[in-house]
PDB file of C-alpha atoms in Angstrom:
ATOM      1  CA  UNK A   3     116.169 119.409 119.956  1.00  0.00           C
ATOM      2  CA  UNK A   4     114.555 122.475 118.576  1.00  0.00           C
ATOM      3  CA  UNK A   5     110.820 122.721 119.062  1.00  0.00           C
ATOM      4  CA  UNK A   6     110.336 124.770 115.931  1.00  0.00           C
ATOM      5  CA  UNK A   7     107.591 122.742 114.322  1.00  0.00           C
ATOM      6  CA  UNK A   8     106.617 125.259 111.686  1.00  0.00           C
ATOM      7  CA  UNK A   9     107.379 124.812 108.021  1.00  0.00           C
ATOM      8  CA  UNK A  10     106.175 126.406 104.799  1.00  0.00           C
ATOM      9  CA  UNK A  11     104.004 124.626 102.302  1.00  0.00           C
ATOM     10  CA  UNK A  12     106.027 125.999  99.386  1.00  0.00           C
ATOM     11  CA  UNK A  13     109.332 124.661 100.709  1.00  0.00           C
ATOM     12  CA  UNK A  14     110.828 121.185 100.837  1.00  0.00           C
ATOM     13  CA  UNK A  15     107.617 119.712 102.148  1.00  0.00           C
ATOM     14  CA  UNK A  16     105.226 121.236  99.658  1.00  0.00           C
ATOM     15  CA  UNK A  17     102.513 119.100  98.084  1.00  0.00           C
ATOM     16  CA  UNK A  18     104.106 119.333  94.644  1.00  0.00           C
ATOM     17  CA  UNK A  19     106.887 116.951  95.653  1.00  0.00           C
ATOM     18  CA  UNK A  20     104.802 114.399  97.524  1.00  0.00           C
ATOM     19  CA  UNK A  21     103.994 110.868  96.458  1.00  0.00           C
ATOM     20  CA  UNK A  22     100.289 111.656  96.117  1.00  0.00           C
ATOM     21  CA  UNK A  23      98.847 114.349  93.903  1.00  0.00           C
ATOM     22  CA  UNK A  24      95.238 113.247  93.626  1.00  0.00           C
ATOM     23  CA  UNK A  25      93.928 112.207  90.245  1.00  0.00           C
ATOM     24  CA  UNK A  26      91.575 109.390  91.101  1.00  0.00           C
ATOM     25  CA  UNK A  27      93.266 108.209  94.280  1.00  0.00           C
ATOM     26  CA  UNK A  28      95.409 105.554  92.622  1.00  0.00           C
ATOM     27  CA  UNK A  29      98.708 104.617  94.233  1.00  0.00           C
ATOM     28  CA  UNK A  30     101.554 102.416  93.114  1.00  0.00           C
ATOM     29  CA  UNK A  31     102.084 101.348  96.722  1.00  0.00           C
ATOM     30  CA  UNK A  32      98.631  99.813  97.177  1.00  0.00           C
ATOM     31  CA  UNK A  33      98.556  96.055  96.538  1.00  0.00           C
ATOM     32  CA  UNK A  34      95.475  94.482  94.971  1.00  0.00           C
ATOM     33  CA  UNK A  35      93.957  91.939  97.321  1.00  0.00           C
ATOM     34  CA  UNK A  36      92.339  88.794  95.942  1.00  0.00           C
ATOM     35  CA  UNK A  37      90.226  88.419  99.050  1.00  0.00           C
ATOM     36  CA  UNK A  38      86.513  89.143  98.902  1.00  0.00           C
ATOM     37  CA  UNK A  39      86.637  90.526 102.421  1.00  0.00           C
ATOM     38  CA  UNK A  40      86.416  94.279 102.851  1.00  0.00           C
ATOM     39  CA  UNK A  41      89.455  95.990 104.339  1.00  0.00           C
ATOM     40  CA  UNK A  42      88.390  97.419 107.739  1.00  0.00           C
ATOM     41  CA  UNK A  43      90.506 100.475 106.949  1.00  0.00           C
ATOM     42  CA  UNK A  44      88.077 101.415 104.177  1.00  0.00           C
ATOM     43  CA  UNK A  45      84.967 101.431 106.357  1.00  0.00           C
ATOM     44  CA  UNK A  46      83.164 104.741 106.157  1.00  0.00           C
ATOM     45  CA  UNK A  47      84.232 105.511 102.615  1.00  0.00           C
ATOM     46  CA  UNK A  48      87.980 105.982 103.110  1.00  0.00           C
ATOM     47  CA  UNK A  49      90.383 105.102 100.307  1.00  0.00           C
ATOM     48  CA  UNK A  50      94.092 104.339 100.448  1.00  0.00           C
ATOM     49  CA  UNK A  51      96.531 106.793  98.867  1.00  0.00           C
ATOM     50  CA  UNK A  52      99.742 105.568 100.514  1.00  0.00           C
ATOM     51  CA  UNK A  53     100.867 102.198 101.869  1.00  0.00           C
ATOM     52  CA  UNK A  54     104.556 101.781 102.623  1.00  0.00           C
ATOM     53  CA  UNK A  55     106.979 100.646 105.325  1.00  0.00           C
ATOM     54  CA  UNK A  56     108.922 103.422 107.023  1.00  0.00           C
ATOM     55  CA  UNK A  57     111.745 103.168 109.597  1.00  0.00           C
ATOM     56  CA  UNK A  58     110.442 104.352 112.983  1.00  0.00           C
ATOM     57  CA  UNK A  59     112.353 104.755 116.218  1.00  0.00           C
ATOM     58  CA  UNK A  60     109.985 103.348 118.841  1.00  0.00           C
ATOM     59  CA  UNK A  61     110.224 104.767 122.348  1.00  0.00           C
ATOM     60  CA  UNK A  62     108.175 103.944 125.445  1.00  0.00           C
ATOM     61  CA  UNK A  63     107.232 106.654 127.910  1.00  0.00           C
ATOM     62  CA  UNK A  64     107.444 105.620 131.566  1.00  0.00           C
ATOM     63  CA  UNK A  65     104.819 106.283 134.209  1.00  0.00           C
ATOM     64  CA  UNK A  66     106.716 109.401 135.290  1.00  0.00           C
ATOM     65  CA  UNK A  67     106.365 110.763 131.726  1.00  0.00           C
ATOM     66  CA  UNK A  68     110.057 110.285 131.039  1.00  0.00           C
ATOM     67  CA  UNK A  69     110.589 108.905 127.524  1.00  0.00           C
ATOM     68  CA  UNK A  70     113.408 106.596 126.518  1.00  0.00           C
ATOM     69  CA  UNK A  71     116.406 108.514 125.262  1.00  0.00           C
ATOM     70  CA  UNK A  72     117.159 105.855 122.656  1.00  0.00           C
ATOM     71  CA  UNK A  73     114.498 103.604 121.186  1.00  0.00           C
ATOM     72  CA  UNK A  74     114.422 100.571 118.919  1.00  0.00           C
ATOM     73  CA  UNK A  75     114.339 100.794 115.133  1.00  0.00           C
ATOM     74  CA  UNK A  76     111.321  99.094 113.569  1.00  0.00           C
ATOM     75  CA  UNK A  77     109.873  98.918 110.067  1.00  0.00           C
ATOM     76  CA  UNK A  78     106.365 100.327 110.480  1.00  0.00           C
ATOM     77  CA  UNK A  79     103.750  99.989 107.771  1.00  0.00           C
ATOM     78  CA  UNK A  80     102.149 103.394 107.264  1.00  0.00           C
ATOM     79  CA  UNK A  81      98.787 103.504 105.529  1.00  0.00           C
ATOM     80  CA  UNK A  82      97.337 106.916 104.670  1.00  0.00           C
ATOM     81  CA  UNK A  83      93.696 107.185 103.650  1.00  0.00           C
ATOM     82  CA  UNK A  84      91.418 110.060 102.745  1.00  0.00           C
ATOM     83  CA  UNK A  85      87.667 110.555 102.905  1.00  0.00           C
ATOM     84  CA  UNK A  86      86.179 112.625 100.110  1.00  0.00           C
ATOM     85  CA  UNK A  87      87.283 113.731  96.675  1.00  0.00           C
ATOM     86  CA  UNK A  88      90.775 114.916  95.805  1.00  0.00           C
ATOM     87  CA  UNK A  89      89.606 118.519  95.621  1.00  0.00           C
ATOM     88  CA  UNK A  90      87.398 118.243  98.706  1.00  0.00           C
ATOM     89  CA  UNK A  91      88.990 116.094 101.414  1.00  0.00           C
ATOM     90  CA  UNK A  92      86.813 115.658 104.499  1.00  0.00           C
ATOM     91  CA  UNK A  93      89.230 113.649 106.646  1.00  0.00           C
ATOM     92  CA  UNK A  94      92.712 112.133 106.626  1.00  0.00           C
ATOM     93  CA  UNK A  95      93.389 108.850 108.420  1.00  0.00           C
ATOM     94  CA  UNK A  96      96.782 107.324 109.174  1.00  0.00           C
ATOM     95  CA  UNK A  97      97.161 103.727 110.365  1.00  0.00           C
ATOM     96  CA  UNK A  98     100.371 102.226 111.754  1.00  0.00           C
ATOM     97  CA  UNK A  99     101.048  98.494 111.907  1.00  0.00           C
ATOM     98  CA  UNK A 100     103.980  96.102 111.766  1.00  0.00           C
ATOM     99  CA  UNK A 101     104.512  92.566 110.525  1.00  0.00           C
ATOM    100  CA  UNK A 102     106.531  91.746 113.644  1.00  0.00           C
ATOM    101  CA  UNK A 103     103.516  92.276 115.937  1.00  0.00           C
ATOM    102  CA  UNK A 104     100.010  91.682 114.580  1.00  0.00           C
ATOM    103  CA  UNK A 105      98.487  93.393 117.622  1.00  0.00           C
ATOM    104  CA  UNK A 106     100.377  96.649 117.037  1.00  0.00           C
ATOM    105  CA  UNK A 107      97.796  98.953 115.464  1.00  0.00           C
ATOM    106  CA  UNK A 108      97.477 102.703 115.979  1.00  0.00           C
ATOM    107  CA  UNK A 109      95.339 105.248 114.158  1.00  0.00           C
ATOM    108  CA  UNK A 110      95.194 109.006 113.660  1.00  0.00           C
ATOM    109  CA  UNK A 111      92.123 110.656 112.139  1.00  0.00           C
ATOM    110  CA  UNK A 112      92.087 114.345 111.338  1.00  0.00           C
ATOM    111  CA  UNK A 113      89.332 116.508 109.878  1.00  0.00           C
ATOM    112  CA  UNK A 114      89.443 120.223 109.134  1.00  0.00           C
ATOM    113  CA  UNK A 115      88.560 121.226 112.696  1.00  0.00           C
ATOM    114  CA  UNK A 116      91.203 118.983 114.262  1.00  0.00           C
ATOM    115  CA  UNK A 117      93.776 120.167 111.749  1.00  0.00           C
ATOM    116  CA  UNK A 118      93.107 123.787 112.611  1.00  0.00           C
ATOM    117  CA  UNK A 119      93.971 122.972 116.236  1.00  0.00           C
ATOM    118  CA  UNK A 120      97.234 121.346 115.087  1.00  0.00           C
ATOM    119  CA  UNK A 121      97.899 124.281 112.818  1.00  0.00           C
ATOM    120  CA  UNK A 122      97.534 126.750 115.664  1.00  0.00           C
ATOM    121  CA  UNK A 123      99.531 124.731 118.198  1.00  0.00           C
ATOM    122  CA  UNK A 124     102.433 123.925 115.869  1.00  0.00           C
ATOM    123  CA  UNK A 125     102.338 127.084 113.738  1.00  0.00           C
ATOM    124  CA  UNK A 126     101.974 125.045 110.565  1.00  0.00           C
ATOM    125  CA  UNK A 127     102.173 126.976 107.317  1.00  0.00           C
ATOM    126  CA  UNK A 128     100.129 124.539 105.240  1.00  0.00           C
ATOM    127  CA  UNK A 129      96.438 124.069 104.526  1.00  0.00           C
ATOM    128  CA  UNK A 130      94.338 121.021 105.358  1.00  0.00           C
ATOM    129  CA  UNK A 131      94.087 120.189 101.644  1.00  0.00           C
ATOM    130  CA  UNK A 132      97.877 119.649 101.602  1.00  0.00           C
ATOM    131  CA  UNK A 133      98.081 117.688 104.861  1.00  0.00           C
ATOM    132  CA  UNK A 134      98.123 114.202 103.311  1.00  0.00           C
ATOM    133  CA  UNK A 135     100.681 115.252 100.699  1.00  0.00           C
ATOM    134  CA  UNK A 136     102.977 116.712 103.344  1.00  0.00           C
ATOM    135  CA  UNK A 137     102.771 113.533 105.424  1.00  0.00           C
ATOM    136  CA  UNK A 138     103.664 111.428 102.399  1.00  0.00           C
ATOM    137  CA  UNK A 139     106.626 113.615 101.496  1.00  0.00           C
ATOM    138  CA  UNK A 140     107.969 113.514 105.046  1.00  0.00           C
ATOM    139  CA  UNK A 141     107.626 109.731 105.266  1.00  0.00           C
ATOM    140  CA  UNK A 142     109.339 109.272 101.912  1.00  0.00           C
ATOM    141  CA  UNK A 143     112.203 111.448 103.136  1.00  0.00           C
ATOM    142  CA  UNK A 144     112.521 109.232 106.234  1.00  0.00           C
ATOM    143  CA  UNK A 145     112.869 106.263 103.882  1.00  0.00           C
ATOM    144  CA  UNK A 146     115.292 107.873 101.425  1.00  0.00           C
ATOM    145  CA  UNK A 147     117.394 109.830 103.938  1.00  0.00           C
ATOM    146  CA  UNK A 148     117.107 108.055 107.319  1.00  0.00           C
ATOM    147  CA  UNK A 149     120.128 109.887 108.734  1.00  0.00           C
ATOM    148  CA  UNK A 150     118.692 113.318 107.996  1.00  0.00           C
ATOM    149  CA  UNK A 151     114.969 112.691 108.481  1.00  0.00           C
ATOM    150  CA  UNK A 152     113.790 110.770 111.539  1.00  0.00           C
ATOM    151  CA  UNK A 153     110.421 109.372 112.553  1.00  0.00           C
ATOM    152  CA  UNK A 154     110.315 109.036 116.352  1.00  0.00           C
ATOM    153  CA  UNK A 155     107.265 107.271 117.783  1.00  0.00           C
ATOM    154  CA  UNK A 156     106.590 107.772 121.485  1.00  0.00           C
ATOM    155  CA  UNK A 157     104.116 105.326 123.082  1.00  0.00           C
ATOM    156  CA  UNK A 158     102.362 105.544 126.450  1.00  0.00           C
ATOM    157  CA  UNK A 159     100.834 102.770 128.533  1.00  0.00           C
ATOM    158  CA  UNK A 160      97.306 104.189 128.208  1.00  0.00           C
ATOM    159  CA  UNK A 161      97.295 103.714 124.426  1.00  0.00           C
ATOM    160  CA  UNK A 162      98.197 107.244 123.443  1.00  0.00           C
ATOM    161  CA  UNK A 163     101.159 107.835 121.159  1.00  0.00           C
ATOM    162  CA  UNK A 164     102.845 110.608 119.218  1.00  0.00           C
ATOM    163  CA  UNK A 165     104.805 110.636 116.001  1.00  0.00           C
ATOM    164  CA  UNK A 166     107.495 113.308 115.781  1.00  0.00           C
ATOM    165  CA  UNK A 167     109.022 113.906 112.358  1.00  0.00           C
ATOM    166  CA  UNK A 168     112.464 115.414 112.886  1.00  0.00           C
ATOM    167  CA  UNK A 169     115.078 116.794 110.525  1.00  0.00           C
ATOM    168  CA  UNK A 170     118.771 116.680 111.343  1.00  0.00           C
ATOM    169  CA  UNK A 171     120.194 120.096 110.447  1.00  0.00           C
ATOM    170  CA  UNK A 172     123.748 119.052 111.472  1.00  0.00           C
ATOM    171  CA  UNK A 173     123.960 121.681 114.186  1.00  0.00           C
ATOM    172  CA  UNK A 174     120.516 120.933 115.651  1.00  0.00           C
ATOM    173  CA  UNK A 175     117.436 118.734 115.362  1.00  0.00           C
ATOM    174  CA  UNK A 176     114.303 120.495 114.119  1.00  0.00           C
ATOM    175  CA  UNK A 177     110.879 119.049 114.876  1.00  0.00           C
ATOM    176  CA  UNK A 178     108.857 119.470 111.689  1.00  0.00           C
ATOM    177  CA  UNK A 179     105.548 117.924 112.686  1.00  0.00           C
ATOM    178  CA  UNK A 180     103.907 116.086 115.600  1.00  0.00           C
ATOM    179  CA  UNK A 181     100.954 113.764 115.044  1.00  0.00           C
ATOM    180  CA  UNK A 182      98.882 112.224 117.847  1.00  0.00           C
ATOM    181  CA  UNK A 183      97.796 108.581 117.626  1.00  0.00           C
ATOM    182  CA  UNK A 184      95.600 106.221 119.629  1.00  0.00           C
ATOM    183  CA  UNK A 185      95.830 102.455 119.897  1.00  0.00           C
ATOM    184  CA  UNK A 186      92.706 101.015 118.277  1.00  0.00           C
ATOM    185  CA  UNK A 187      90.201  98.833 120.129  1.00  0.00           C
ATOM    186  CA  UNK A 188      90.643  95.086 120.567  1.00  0.00           C
ATOM    187  CA  UNK A 189      87.655  94.460 118.307  1.00  0.00           C
ATOM    188  CA  UNK A 190      89.187  96.569 115.535  1.00  0.00           C
ATOM    189  CA  UNK A 191      92.491  94.724 115.908  1.00  0.00           C
ATOM    190  CA  UNK A 192      90.690  91.376 115.511  1.00  0.00           C
ATOM    191  CA  UNK A 193      88.989  92.651 112.362  1.00  0.00           C
ATOM    192  CA  UNK A 194      92.286  93.760 110.849  1.00  0.00           C
ATOM    193  CA  UNK A 195      94.020  90.472 111.717  1.00  0.00           C
ATOM    194  CA  UNK A 196      91.142  88.485 110.196  1.00  0.00           C
ATOM    195  CA  UNK A 197      91.314  90.545 107.019  1.00  0.00           C
ATOM    196  CA  UNK A 198      95.075  90.110 106.701  1.00  0.00           C
ATOM    197  CA  UNK A 199      94.788  86.361 107.323  1.00  0.00           C
ATOM    198  CA  UNK A 200      92.026  85.905 104.751  1.00  0.00           C
ATOM    199  CA  UNK A 201      93.875  88.044 102.197  1.00  0.00           C
ATOM    200  CA  UNK A 202      97.054  86.016 102.633  1.00  0.00           C
ATOM    201  CA  UNK A 203      95.099  82.767 102.403  1.00  0.00           C
ATOM    202  CA  UNK A 204      93.442  83.920  99.174  1.00  0.00           C
ATOM    203  CA  UNK A 205      96.789  84.899  97.647  1.00  0.00           C
ATOM    204  CA  UNK A 206      98.230  81.517  98.609  1.00  0.00           C
ATOM    205  CA  UNK A 207      95.331  79.743  96.906  1.00  0.00           C
ATOM    206  CA  UNK A 208      95.950  81.734  93.726  1.00  0.00           C
ATOM    207  CA  UNK A 209      99.648  80.809  93.780  1.00  0.00           C
ATOM    208  CA  UNK A 210      98.860  77.148  94.428  1.00  0.00           C
ATOM    209  CA  UNK A 211      96.438  77.103  91.506  1.00  0.00           C
ATOM    210  CA  UNK A 212      99.030  78.692  89.234  1.00  0.00           C
ATOM    211  CA  UNK A 213     101.685  76.237  90.390  1.00  0.00           C
ATOM    212  CA  UNK A 214      99.361  73.352  89.598  1.00  0.00           C
ATOM    213  CA  UNK A 215      98.760  74.757  86.093  1.00  0.00           C
ATOM    214  CA  UNK A 216     102.488  75.164  85.438  1.00  0.00           C
ATOM    215  CA  UNK A 217     103.199  71.666  86.742  1.00  0.00           C
ATOM    216  CA  UNK A 218     100.560  70.187  84.448  1.00  0.00           C
ATOM    217  CA  UNK A 219     102.013  71.981  81.425  1.00  0.00           C
ATOM    218  CA  UNK A 220     105.564  70.870  82.231  1.00  0.00           C
ATOM    219  CA  UNK A 221     104.397  67.304  82.824  1.00  0.00           C
ATOM    220  CA  UNK A 222     102.736  67.234  79.399  1.00  0.00           C
ATOM    221  CA  UNK A 223     105.464  68.996  77.426  1.00  0.00           C
ATOM    222  CA  UNK A 224     108.590  67.765  79.188  1.00  0.00           C
ATOM    223  CA  UNK A 225     108.117  65.055  81.846  1.00  0.00           C
ATOM    224  CA  UNK A 226     111.852  64.714  82.432  1.00  0.00           C
ATOM    225  CA  UNK A 227     112.072  68.392  83.341  1.00  0.00           C
ATOM    226  CA  UNK A 228     109.356  67.886  85.926  1.00  0.00           C
ATOM    227  CA  UNK A 229     111.348  65.048  87.459  1.00  0.00           C
ATOM    228  CA  UNK A 230     114.410  67.275  87.526  1.00  0.00           C
ATOM    229  CA  UNK A 231     112.445  70.043  89.243  1.00  0.00           C
ATOM    230  CA  UNK A 232     111.230  67.587  91.842  1.00  0.00           C
ATOM    231  CA  UNK A 233     114.773  66.424  92.559  1.00  0.00           C
ATOM    232  CA  UNK A 234     116.319  69.904  92.707  1.00  0.00           C
ATOM    233  CA  UNK A 235     113.688  71.502  94.946  1.00  0.00           C
ATOM    234  CA  UNK A 236     114.681  73.412  98.131  1.00  0.00           C
ATOM    235  CA  UNK A 237     114.326  70.258 100.219  1.00  0.00           C
ATOM    236  CA  UNK A 238     112.574  66.922 100.050  1.00  0.00           C
ATOM    237  CA  UNK A 239     110.161  68.002 102.763  1.00  0.00           C
ATOM    238  CA  UNK A 240     109.120  71.221 101.042  1.00  0.00           C
ATOM    239  CA  UNK A 241     108.117  69.845  97.634  1.00  0.00           C
ATOM    240  CA  UNK A 242     104.667  70.922  96.597  1.00  0.00           C
ATOM    241  CA  UNK A 243     101.946  68.331  96.337  1.00  0.00           C
ATOM    242  CA  UNK A 244     101.193  69.867  92.940  1.00  0.00           C
ATOM    243  CA  UNK A 245     104.514  68.626  91.531  1.00  0.00           C
ATOM    244  CA  UNK A 246     103.504  64.991  91.775  1.00  0.00           C
ATOM    245  CA  UNK A 247     102.053  62.547  89.277  1.00  0.00           C
TER     246      UNK A 247
END
C-alpha cells in the first residue's frame, strides 16, 4: 500500500462535490426525532451535517502492534457534526456507531490546531474549512464504489483507533486520509444508549397512535375490512391490540 496520503482540494475530493455545502446546516440524512431528550452528540453546540451508514473493514491490532491482514465488513453509522457557522467552523466531530453493537462508540474531534498537525503530517492539500466536506465526499465514495474506495478501521485494545480511507488505483492502493479516533467513556456510551432507546420508544408511540386512528376509521367506515385485516395479519400472535373491538 502506498503511503501517499496527500490529495488536492480541487481534485476528486474537493468540497464542491461533497454531500454538504453549508447553507443552514440542513441535511437529508438527518432523521427528525420525536423524543424530547437532547441528543448527547449535540452537547456543546454541535449540529449534524451528515448521518449515514458506511461499509467499514474492521481490523483489530494485536498487543505486538501487528494488525489483522483481513478484517470483517461492518455497516458503521457515521455522524459528522460541526461547531460554528458554515463560514466559520470552529471544530469538526465524527462519531462512529453500529446497530449490531450498542456499546461500539468512537469519536474524533478536530479543531484548527489539530487539523494543522494532520495537514503537516499527511501533506494534505486542503484547508480546515473544507475538512468536513472532504470527509463526506470520501465516505460517499466508499458507499457508491466499495471496490475502489475502502474505509479500513484499525482498533487497539487501549481504545485508540484509526480510520484509513484508501483508493484502489488498480496497480496500487493509495492512502488518501488517516483519522484518529478514541473510544468514548462508559458514561457517554450510557447517555447515547439512553437517547437512542427513548427516541425509538417515542417513535413507536407515534406509530401506535396512528395505527389506532386508522383502525378506528376503518372500523367506522368498513367493519368487514377490519375483520379481514385481523384475519390476514402476519400471524395470530402479532396482531396489534389496536385492531380489536
